[in-house]
PDB file of C-alpha atoms in Angstrom:
ATOM      1  CA  UNK A   1     -33.747 -72.325-116.745  1.00  0.00           C
ATOM      2  CA  UNK A   2     -31.719 -72.090-113.544  1.00  0.00           C
ATOM      3  CA  UNK A   3     -32.401 -73.708-110.368  1.00  0.00           C
ATOM      4  CA  UNK A   4     -33.475 -70.441-108.742  1.00  0.00           C
ATOM      5  CA  UNK A   5     -36.026 -69.901-111.577  1.00  0.00           C
ATOM      6  CA  UNK A   6     -37.352 -73.445-111.269  1.00  0.00           C
ATOM      7  CA  UNK A   7     -37.872 -73.085-107.564  1.00  0.00           C
ATOM      8  CA  UNK A   8     -39.632 -69.697-107.777  1.00  0.00           C
ATOM      9  CA  UNK A   9     -41.954 -71.093-110.492  1.00  0.00           C
ATOM     10  CA  UNK A  10     -42.699 -74.043-108.131  1.00  0.00           C
ATOM     11  CA  UNK A  11     -43.488 -71.884-105.255  1.00  0.00           C
ATOM     12  CA  UNK A  12     -45.725 -69.593-107.442  1.00  0.00           C
ATOM     13  CA  UNK A  13     -47.602 -72.511-108.760  1.00  0.00           C
ATOM     14  CA  UNK A  14     -48.123 -73.901-105.251  1.00  0.00           C
ATOM     15  CA  UNK A  15     -49.501 -70.614-104.044  1.00  0.00           C
ATOM     16  CA  UNK A  16     -51.779 -70.266-106.919  1.00  0.00           C
ATOM     17  CA  UNK A  17     -53.264 -73.707-106.299  1.00  0.00           C
ATOM     18  CA  UNK A  18     -53.558 -73.135-102.584  1.00  0.00           C
ATOM     19  CA  UNK A  19     -55.358 -69.831-103.018  1.00  0.00           C
ATOM     20  CA  UNK A  20     -57.647 -71.390-105.681  1.00  0.00           C
ATOM     21  CA  UNK A  21     -58.773 -73.901-103.059  1.00  0.00           C
ATOM     22  CA  UNK A  22     -59.511 -71.303-100.438  1.00  0.00           C
ATOM     23  CA  UNK A  23     -61.425 -69.140-102.915  1.00  0.00           C
ATOM     24  CA  UNK A  24     -63.791 -72.022-103.807  1.00  0.00           C
ATOM     25  CA  UNK A  25     -65.926 -71.276-100.772  1.00  0.00           C
ATOM     26  CA  UNK A  26     -67.746 -68.152 -99.950  1.00  0.00           C
ATOM     27  CA  UNK A  27     -68.633 -68.260 -96.207  1.00  0.00           C
ATOM     28  CA  UNK A  28     -68.102 -69.599 -92.811  1.00  0.00           C
ATOM     29  CA  UNK A  29     -70.609 -72.542 -93.128  1.00  0.00           C
ATOM     30  CA  UNK A  30     -68.453 -74.052 -95.898  1.00  0.00           C
ATOM     31  CA  UNK A  31     -65.641 -76.456 -95.914  1.00  0.00           C
ATOM     32  CA  UNK A  32     -64.002 -77.025 -99.427  1.00  0.00           C
ATOM     33  CA  UNK A  33     -61.379 -79.282-101.079  1.00  0.00           C
ATOM     34  CA  UNK A  34     -60.457 -78.714-104.630  1.00  0.00           C
ATOM     35  CA  UNK A  35     -63.359 -80.599-106.102  1.00  0.00           C
ATOM     36  CA  UNK A  36     -65.993 -80.759-103.259  1.00  0.00           C
ATOM     37  CA  UNK A  37     -67.562 -78.637-100.425  1.00  0.00           C
ATOM     38  CA  UNK A  38     -69.706 -79.400 -97.405  1.00  0.00           C
ATOM     39  CA  UNK A  39     -72.182 -76.738 -96.821  1.00  0.00           C
ATOM     40  CA  UNK A  40     -73.962 -76.458 -93.460  1.00  0.00           C
ATOM     41  CA  UNK A  41     -77.355 -74.689 -94.063  1.00  0.00           C
ATOM     42  CA  UNK A  42     -79.403 -73.216 -91.040  1.00  0.00           C
ATOM     43  CA  UNK A  43     -82.985 -74.017 -91.285  1.00  0.00           C
ATOM     44  CA  UNK A  44     -85.751 -71.466 -91.026  1.00  0.00           C
ATOM     45  CA  UNK A  45     -83.667 -68.592 -92.979  1.00  0.00           C
ATOM     46  CA  UNK A  46     -82.870 -67.885 -96.618  1.00  0.00           C
ATOM     47  CA  UNK A  47     -80.018 -70.137 -96.695  1.00  0.00           C
ATOM     48  CA  UNK A  48     -77.418 -69.918 -99.695  1.00  0.00           C
ATOM     49  CA  UNK A  49     -73.747 -70.314-100.464  1.00  0.00           C
ATOM     50  CA  UNK A  50     -71.456 -69.991-103.442  1.00  0.00           C
ATOM     51  CA  UNK A  51     -69.257 -73.050-103.804  1.00  0.00           C
ATOM     52  CA  UNK A  52     -67.150 -74.292-106.662  1.00  0.00           C
ATOM     53  CA  UNK A  53     -68.441 -71.423-108.640  1.00  0.00           C
ATOM     54  CA  UNK A  54     -72.137 -72.201-108.326  1.00  0.00           C
ATOM     55  CA  UNK A  55     -74.849 -70.707-106.134  1.00  0.00           C
ATOM     56  CA  UNK A  56     -76.313 -73.416-103.789  1.00  0.00           C
ATOM     57  CA  UNK A  57     -79.545 -72.633-102.025  1.00  0.00           C
ATOM     58  CA  UNK A  58     -81.565 -74.691 -99.499  1.00  0.00           C
ATOM     59  CA  UNK A  59     -85.215 -74.621-100.573  1.00  0.00           C
ATOM     60  CA  UNK A  60     -86.984 -76.976 -98.211  1.00  0.00           C
ATOM     61  CA  UNK A  61     -87.031 -80.199 -96.275  1.00  0.00           C
ATOM     62  CA  UNK A  62     -90.027 -82.523 -96.515  1.00  0.00           C
ATOM     63  CA  UNK A  63     -90.721 -85.925 -95.629  1.00  0.00           C
ATOM     64  CA  UNK A  64     -87.118 -87.004 -95.733  1.00  0.00           C
ATOM     65  CA  UNK A  65     -86.326 -85.114 -98.897  1.00  0.00           C
ATOM     66  CA  UNK A  66     -84.185 -82.000 -99.315  1.00  0.00           C
ATOM     67  CA  UNK A  67     -84.905 -79.615-102.174  1.00  0.00           C
ATOM     68  CA  UNK A  68     -81.826 -77.702-103.019  1.00  0.00           C
ATOM     69  CA  UNK A  69     -81.253 -75.223-106.068  1.00  0.00           C
ATOM     70  CA  UNK A  70     -77.966 -75.649-107.733  1.00  0.00           C
ATOM     71  CA  UNK A  71     -77.058 -73.006-110.297  1.00  0.00           C
ATOM     72  CA  UNK A  72     -80.803 -72.516-111.069  1.00  0.00           C
ATOM     73  CA  UNK A  73     -81.749 -76.192-111.245  1.00  0.00           C
ATOM     74  CA  UNK A  74     -83.762 -77.610-108.249  1.00  0.00           C
ATOM     75  CA  UNK A  75     -83.275 -81.188-107.277  1.00  0.00           C
ATOM     76  CA  UNK A  76     -84.858 -83.270-104.518  1.00  0.00           C
ATOM     77  CA  UNK A  77     -82.251 -85.331-102.483  1.00  0.00           C
ATOM     78  CA  UNK A  78     -83.339 -87.929-100.074  1.00  0.00           C
ATOM     79  CA  UNK A  79     -81.546 -87.848 -96.741  1.00  0.00           C
ATOM     80  CA  UNK A  80     -78.418 -90.176 -97.088  1.00  0.00           C
ATOM     81  CA  UNK A  81     -78.902 -89.993-100.764  1.00  0.00           C
ATOM     82  CA  UNK A  82     -77.634 -87.934-103.820  1.00  0.00           C
ATOM     83  CA  UNK A  83     -78.688 -86.416-106.934  1.00  0.00           C
ATOM     84  CA  UNK A  84     -76.992 -84.790-110.012  1.00  0.00           C
ATOM     85  CA  UNK A  85     -77.433 -81.156-111.010  1.00  0.00           C
ATOM     86  CA  UNK A  86     -75.426 -78.683-113.213  1.00  0.00           C
ATOM     87  CA  UNK A  87     -72.456 -81.008-113.409  1.00  0.00           C
ATOM     88  CA  UNK A  88     -72.452 -81.482-109.602  1.00  0.00           C
ATOM     89  CA  UNK A  89     -73.434 -84.452-107.269  1.00  0.00           C
ATOM     90  CA  UNK A  90     -75.442 -83.242-104.430  1.00  0.00           C
ATOM     91  CA  UNK A  91     -75.576 -85.387-101.314  1.00  0.00           C
ATOM     92  CA  UNK A  92     -77.512 -84.908 -98.065  1.00  0.00           C
ATOM     93  CA  UNK A  93     -75.335 -85.958 -95.174  1.00  0.00           C
ATOM     94  CA  UNK A  94     -77.620 -84.877 -92.279  1.00  0.00           C
ATOM     95  CA  UNK A  95     -80.742 -83.119 -91.401  1.00  0.00           C
ATOM     96  CA  UNK A  96     -81.660 -81.886 -87.848  1.00  0.00           C
ATOM     97  CA  UNK A  97     -84.287 -79.388 -86.657  1.00  0.00           C
ATOM     98  CA  UNK A  98     -81.818 -76.572 -86.990  1.00  0.00           C
ATOM     99  CA  UNK A  99     -79.396 -77.534 -89.801  1.00  0.00           C
ATOM    100  CA  UNK A 100     -78.969 -79.359 -93.180  1.00  0.00           C
ATOM    101  CA  UNK A 101     -75.531 -80.591 -94.243  1.00  0.00           C
ATOM    102  CA  UNK A 102     -75.061 -80.942 -97.891  1.00  0.00           C
ATOM    103  CA  UNK A 103     -71.976 -81.982 -99.964  1.00  0.00           C
ATOM    104  CA  UNK A 104     -71.497 -80.626-103.365  1.00  0.00           C
ATOM    105  CA  UNK A 105     -69.056 -82.305-105.572  1.00  0.00           C
ATOM    106  CA  UNK A 106     -67.975 -81.931-109.186  1.00  0.00           C
ATOM    107  CA  UNK A 107     -69.259 -84.905-111.190  1.00  0.00           C
TER     108      UNK A 107
END
């Protein structure tokens, strides 16, 4: 393999990895790395996002627990706590009157 061919292959691989990380998120309310996404849900609306290949929906907030649907599995996660669902760790980072911030990470 020539030096030019190796360089082109390296550049192509780097672009593929970069584009893969960018496509892991589906909307403006999501920030992602290669294995985790932070989703900021607005409360009072039907809130959902597709992250890391799975649909994540905010179901409700009640008495310090957040119900989240991850790929069809509903889990109850305490504020500042975490739970497992569909091969992901779901952690609630914050809850306010207007927003819920959830981190979704591959387990």
